[in-house]
mmCIF file of C-alpha atoms and ligand atoms in Angstrom:
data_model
loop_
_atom_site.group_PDB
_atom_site.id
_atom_site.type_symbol
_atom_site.label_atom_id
_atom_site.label_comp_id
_atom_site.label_asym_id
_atom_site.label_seq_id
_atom_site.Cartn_x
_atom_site.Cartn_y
_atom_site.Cartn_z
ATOM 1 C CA UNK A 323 -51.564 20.479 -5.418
ATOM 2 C CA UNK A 324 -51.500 22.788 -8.224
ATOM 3 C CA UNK A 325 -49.691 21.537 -11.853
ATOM 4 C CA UNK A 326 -46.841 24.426 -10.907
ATOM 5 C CA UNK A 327 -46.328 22.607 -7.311
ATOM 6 C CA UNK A 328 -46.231 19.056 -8.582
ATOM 7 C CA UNK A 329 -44.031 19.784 -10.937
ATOM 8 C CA UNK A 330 -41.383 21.236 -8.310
ATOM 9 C CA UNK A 331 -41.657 18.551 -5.959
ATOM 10 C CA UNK A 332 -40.959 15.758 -8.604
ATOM 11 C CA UNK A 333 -37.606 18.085 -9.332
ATOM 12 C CA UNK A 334 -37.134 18.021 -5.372
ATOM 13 C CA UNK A 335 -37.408 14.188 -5.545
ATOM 14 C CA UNK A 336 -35.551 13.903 -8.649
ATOM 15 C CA UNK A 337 -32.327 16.228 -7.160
ATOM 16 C CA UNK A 338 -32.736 13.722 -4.145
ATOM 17 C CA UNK A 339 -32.065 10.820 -5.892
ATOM 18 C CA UNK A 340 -29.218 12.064 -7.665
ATOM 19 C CA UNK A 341 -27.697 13.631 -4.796
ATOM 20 C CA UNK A 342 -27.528 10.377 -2.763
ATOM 21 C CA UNK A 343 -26.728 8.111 -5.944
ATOM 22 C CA UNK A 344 -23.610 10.606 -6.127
ATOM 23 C CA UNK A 345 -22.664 10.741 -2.481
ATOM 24 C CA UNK A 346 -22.863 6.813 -2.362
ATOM 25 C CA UNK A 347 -20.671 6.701 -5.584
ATOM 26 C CA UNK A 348 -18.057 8.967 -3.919
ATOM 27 C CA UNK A 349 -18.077 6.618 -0.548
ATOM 28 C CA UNK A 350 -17.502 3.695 -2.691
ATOM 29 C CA UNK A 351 -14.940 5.493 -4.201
ATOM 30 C CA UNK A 352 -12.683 6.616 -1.262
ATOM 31 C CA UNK A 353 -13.257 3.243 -0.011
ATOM 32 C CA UNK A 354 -9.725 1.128 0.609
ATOM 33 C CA UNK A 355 -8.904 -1.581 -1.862
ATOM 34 C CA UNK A 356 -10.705 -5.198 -1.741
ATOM 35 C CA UNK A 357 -8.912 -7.069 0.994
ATOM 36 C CA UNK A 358 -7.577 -4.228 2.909
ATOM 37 C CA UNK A 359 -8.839 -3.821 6.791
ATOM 38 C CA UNK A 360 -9.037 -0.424 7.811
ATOM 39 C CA UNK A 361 -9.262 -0.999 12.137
ATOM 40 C CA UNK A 362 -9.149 2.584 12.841
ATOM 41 C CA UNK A 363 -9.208 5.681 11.159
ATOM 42 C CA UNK A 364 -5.804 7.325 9.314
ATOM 43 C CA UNK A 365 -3.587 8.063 11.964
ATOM 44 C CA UNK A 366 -1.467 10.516 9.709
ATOM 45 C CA UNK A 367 -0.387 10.950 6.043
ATOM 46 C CA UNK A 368 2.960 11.943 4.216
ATOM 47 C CA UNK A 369 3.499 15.377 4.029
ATOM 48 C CA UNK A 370 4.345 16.861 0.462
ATOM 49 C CA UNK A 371 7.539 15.019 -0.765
ATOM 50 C CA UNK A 372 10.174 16.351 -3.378
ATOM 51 C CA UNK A 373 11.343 14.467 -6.837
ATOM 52 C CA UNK A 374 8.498 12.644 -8.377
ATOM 53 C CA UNK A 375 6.221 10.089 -5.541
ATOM 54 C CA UNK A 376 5.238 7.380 -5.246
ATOM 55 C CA UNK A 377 2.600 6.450 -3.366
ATOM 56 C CA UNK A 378 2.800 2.870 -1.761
ATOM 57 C CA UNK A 379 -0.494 0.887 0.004
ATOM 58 C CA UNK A 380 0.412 -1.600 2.447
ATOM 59 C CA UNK A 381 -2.653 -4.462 3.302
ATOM 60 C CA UNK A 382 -3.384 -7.335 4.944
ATOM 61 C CA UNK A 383 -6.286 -9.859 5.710
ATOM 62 C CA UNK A 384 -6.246 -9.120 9.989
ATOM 63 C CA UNK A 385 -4.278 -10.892 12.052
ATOM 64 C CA UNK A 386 -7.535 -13.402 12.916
ATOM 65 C CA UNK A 387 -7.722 -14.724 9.496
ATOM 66 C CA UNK A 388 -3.904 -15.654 8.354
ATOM 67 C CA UNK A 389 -3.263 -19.363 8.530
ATOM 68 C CA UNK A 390 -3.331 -21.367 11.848
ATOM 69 C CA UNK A 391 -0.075 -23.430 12.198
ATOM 70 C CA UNK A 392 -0.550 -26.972 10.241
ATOM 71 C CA UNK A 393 1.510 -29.992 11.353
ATOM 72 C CA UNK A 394 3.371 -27.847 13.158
ATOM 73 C CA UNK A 395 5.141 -25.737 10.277
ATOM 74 C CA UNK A 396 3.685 -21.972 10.326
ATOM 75 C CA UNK A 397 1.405 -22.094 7.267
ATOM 76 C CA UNK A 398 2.467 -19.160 4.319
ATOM 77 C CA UNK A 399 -0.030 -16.709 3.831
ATOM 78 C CA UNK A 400 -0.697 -15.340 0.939
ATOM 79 C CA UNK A 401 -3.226 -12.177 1.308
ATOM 80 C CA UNK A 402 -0.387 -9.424 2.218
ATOM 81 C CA UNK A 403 0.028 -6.833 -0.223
ATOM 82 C CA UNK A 404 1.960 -3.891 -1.318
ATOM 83 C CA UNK A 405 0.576 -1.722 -4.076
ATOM 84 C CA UNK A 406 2.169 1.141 -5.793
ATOM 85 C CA UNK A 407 0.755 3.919 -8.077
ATOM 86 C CA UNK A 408 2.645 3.805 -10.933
ATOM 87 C CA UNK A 409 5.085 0.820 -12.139
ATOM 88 C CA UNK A 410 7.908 3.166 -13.835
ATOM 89 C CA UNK A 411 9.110 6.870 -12.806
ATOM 90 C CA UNK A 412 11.556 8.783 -14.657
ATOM 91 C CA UNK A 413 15.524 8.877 -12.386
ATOM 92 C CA UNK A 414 16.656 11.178 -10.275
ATOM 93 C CA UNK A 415 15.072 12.302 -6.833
ATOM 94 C CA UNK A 416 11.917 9.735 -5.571
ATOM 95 C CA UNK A 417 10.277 10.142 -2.614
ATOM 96 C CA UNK A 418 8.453 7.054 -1.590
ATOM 97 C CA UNK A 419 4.664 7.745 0.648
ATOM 98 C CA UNK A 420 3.641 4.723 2.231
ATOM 99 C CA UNK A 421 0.474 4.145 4.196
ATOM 100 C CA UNK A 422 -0.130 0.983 6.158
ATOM 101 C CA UNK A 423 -4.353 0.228 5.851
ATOM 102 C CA UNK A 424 -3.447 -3.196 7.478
ATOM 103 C CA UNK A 425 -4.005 -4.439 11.161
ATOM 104 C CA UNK A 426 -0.832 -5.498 11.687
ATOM 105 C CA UNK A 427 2.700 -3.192 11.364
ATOM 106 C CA UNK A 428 4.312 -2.932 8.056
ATOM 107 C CA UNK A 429 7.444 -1.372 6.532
ATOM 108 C CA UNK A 430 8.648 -0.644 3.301
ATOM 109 C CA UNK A 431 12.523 -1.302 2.373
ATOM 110 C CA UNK A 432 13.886 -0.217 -1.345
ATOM 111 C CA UNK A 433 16.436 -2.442 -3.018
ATOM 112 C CA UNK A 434 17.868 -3.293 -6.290
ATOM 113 C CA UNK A 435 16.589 -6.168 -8.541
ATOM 114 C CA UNK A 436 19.586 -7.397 -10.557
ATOM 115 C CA UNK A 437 18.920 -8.714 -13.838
ATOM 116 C CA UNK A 438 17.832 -11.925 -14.208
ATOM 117 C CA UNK A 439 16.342 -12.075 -10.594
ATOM 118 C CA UNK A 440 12.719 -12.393 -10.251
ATOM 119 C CA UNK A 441 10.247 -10.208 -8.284
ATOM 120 C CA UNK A 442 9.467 -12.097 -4.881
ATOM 121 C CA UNK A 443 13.046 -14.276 -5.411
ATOM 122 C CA UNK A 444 15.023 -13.569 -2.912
ATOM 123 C CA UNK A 445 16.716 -15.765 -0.477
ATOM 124 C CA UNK A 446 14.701 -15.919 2.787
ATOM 125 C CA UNK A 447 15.828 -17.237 6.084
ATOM 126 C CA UNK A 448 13.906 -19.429 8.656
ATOM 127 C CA UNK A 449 13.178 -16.751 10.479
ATOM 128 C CA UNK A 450 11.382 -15.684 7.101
ATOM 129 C CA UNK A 451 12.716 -12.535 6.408
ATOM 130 C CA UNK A 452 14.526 -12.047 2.984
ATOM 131 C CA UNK A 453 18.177 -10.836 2.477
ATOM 132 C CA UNK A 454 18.354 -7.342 2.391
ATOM 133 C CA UNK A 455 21.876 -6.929 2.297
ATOM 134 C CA UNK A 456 21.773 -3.898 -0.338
ATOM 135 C CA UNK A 457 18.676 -2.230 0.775
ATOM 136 C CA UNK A 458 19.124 1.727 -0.593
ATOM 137 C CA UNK A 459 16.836 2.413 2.102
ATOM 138 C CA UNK A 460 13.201 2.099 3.927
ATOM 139 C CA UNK A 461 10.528 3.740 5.176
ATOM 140 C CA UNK A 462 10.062 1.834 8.608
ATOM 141 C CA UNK A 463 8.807 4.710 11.159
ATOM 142 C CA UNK A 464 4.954 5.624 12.383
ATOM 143 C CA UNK A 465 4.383 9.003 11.148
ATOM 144 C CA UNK A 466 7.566 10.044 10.149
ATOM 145 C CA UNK A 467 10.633 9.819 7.701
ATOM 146 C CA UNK A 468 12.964 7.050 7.247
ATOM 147 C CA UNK A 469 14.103 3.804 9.958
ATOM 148 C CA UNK A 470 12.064 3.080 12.615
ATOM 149 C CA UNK A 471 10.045 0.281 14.130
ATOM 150 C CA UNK A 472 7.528 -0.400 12.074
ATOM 151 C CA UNK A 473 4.606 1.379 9.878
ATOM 152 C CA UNK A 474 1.703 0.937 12.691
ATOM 153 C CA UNK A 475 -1.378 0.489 11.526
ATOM 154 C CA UNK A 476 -3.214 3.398 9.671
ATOM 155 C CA UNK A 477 -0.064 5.525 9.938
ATOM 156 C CA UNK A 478 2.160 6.763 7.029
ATOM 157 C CA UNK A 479 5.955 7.016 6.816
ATOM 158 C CA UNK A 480 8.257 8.210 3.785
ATOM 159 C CA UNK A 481 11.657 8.325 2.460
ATOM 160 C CA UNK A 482 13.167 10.278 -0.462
ATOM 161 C CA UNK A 483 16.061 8.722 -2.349
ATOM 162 C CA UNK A 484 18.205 9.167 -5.597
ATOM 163 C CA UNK A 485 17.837 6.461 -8.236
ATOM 164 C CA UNK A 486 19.639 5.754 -11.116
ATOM 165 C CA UNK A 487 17.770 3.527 -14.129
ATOM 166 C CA UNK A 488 17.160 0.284 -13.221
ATOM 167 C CA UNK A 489 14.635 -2.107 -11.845
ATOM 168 C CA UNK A 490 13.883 -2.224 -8.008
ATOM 169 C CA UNK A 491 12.161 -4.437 -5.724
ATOM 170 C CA UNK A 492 9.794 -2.574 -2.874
ATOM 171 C CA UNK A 493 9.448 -5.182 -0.241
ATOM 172 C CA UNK A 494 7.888 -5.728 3.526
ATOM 173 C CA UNK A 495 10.585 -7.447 5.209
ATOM 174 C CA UNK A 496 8.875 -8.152 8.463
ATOM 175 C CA UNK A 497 9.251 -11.948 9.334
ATOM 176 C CA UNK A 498 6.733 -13.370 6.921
ATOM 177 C CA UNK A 499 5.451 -10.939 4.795
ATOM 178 C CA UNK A 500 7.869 -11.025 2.237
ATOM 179 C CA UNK A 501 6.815 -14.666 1.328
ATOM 180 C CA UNK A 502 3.053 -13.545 1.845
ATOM 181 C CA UNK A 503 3.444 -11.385 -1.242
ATOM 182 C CA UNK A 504 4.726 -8.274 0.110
ATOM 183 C CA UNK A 505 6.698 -7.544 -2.553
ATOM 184 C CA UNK A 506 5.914 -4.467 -5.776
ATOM 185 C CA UNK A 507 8.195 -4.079 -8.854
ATOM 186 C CA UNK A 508 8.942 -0.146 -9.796
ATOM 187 C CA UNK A 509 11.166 0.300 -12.743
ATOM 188 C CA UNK A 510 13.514 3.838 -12.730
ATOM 189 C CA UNK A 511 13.614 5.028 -16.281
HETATM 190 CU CU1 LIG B 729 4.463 -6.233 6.093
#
């Protein structure tokens, strides 16, 4: 190999190395969150949403590794989350974009959080969903806007409301969730 040719192929190499050190750096960053458990690929995403959005990540262990029931009294899990973008947006018109990268359905209601009440406080029934008497509405449907029957998982749904200043409570008020930390503070400025 001439001095001209080995010097090209340790550029080759070199360009190799970088190139897969930078694809495996962007894989690790599209990856999910720690925790979540992506069973299938995204089913759909929110369309482009007026006011300012917020963008709202719904996870969960899987099903298979929640708590077993112990002496017969269903056992609280803790490892469900719901993660927001940004903690504070400025009032008017906010569109909420929430994806569910859980394996179970999830939903995402919208309600006030008077002073003096803490995040994750409120009243919940032994069927083990919270009040939600008050809710200024939810994004609850697979792949589209508004109410339905649940986020499935891997889907997106969305909602676009008008809030004043204040502090609000995003919760998951499917029958357990809410106590298994399903539950994000976003304060309206
Ligand atoms: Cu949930």
């Amino acid at each position: 190999m001439t001095k001209r040719g080995l010097y090209t192929a340790v550029i080759a190499a070199l360009a190799a190395v970088l190139m897969t050190a930078a694809s495996l750096l962007a894989v690790a960053l599209l990856a999910p969150p720690p925790g979540a458990v992506m069973h299938r690929a995204p089913v759909c995403s929110a369309p482009s949403l007026p006011g300012t959005t917020v963008r709202v990540t719904e996870t969960d262990m899987g099903a298979g590794m929640r708590g077993r029931p112990m002496m017969g009294r269903p056992m609280v899990s803790r490892d469900m989350r719901l993660a927001l973008d940004r903690a504070s947006v400025p009032r008017g018109q906010v569109s909420f974009a929430v994806t569910n990268l859980g394996s179970v359905p999830h939903e995402l209601l919208v309600l006030a959080l008077p002073a003096g009440q803490a995040l994750g406080g409120r009243p919940v029934a032994a069927d083990g969903t919270a009040d939600e008497t008050g809710s200024l509405g939810e994004a609850s449907a697979s792949c589209a806007a508004g109410t339905g029957g649940g986020i499935a998982p891997g889907a997106a749904s969305w909602v676009t409301l008008d809030l004043p200043a204040g502090r609000y409570e995003l919760l998951c008020n499917l029958p357990g969730h809410y106590l298994a930390g399903m539950s994000a503070e976003l304060t309206v400025t």
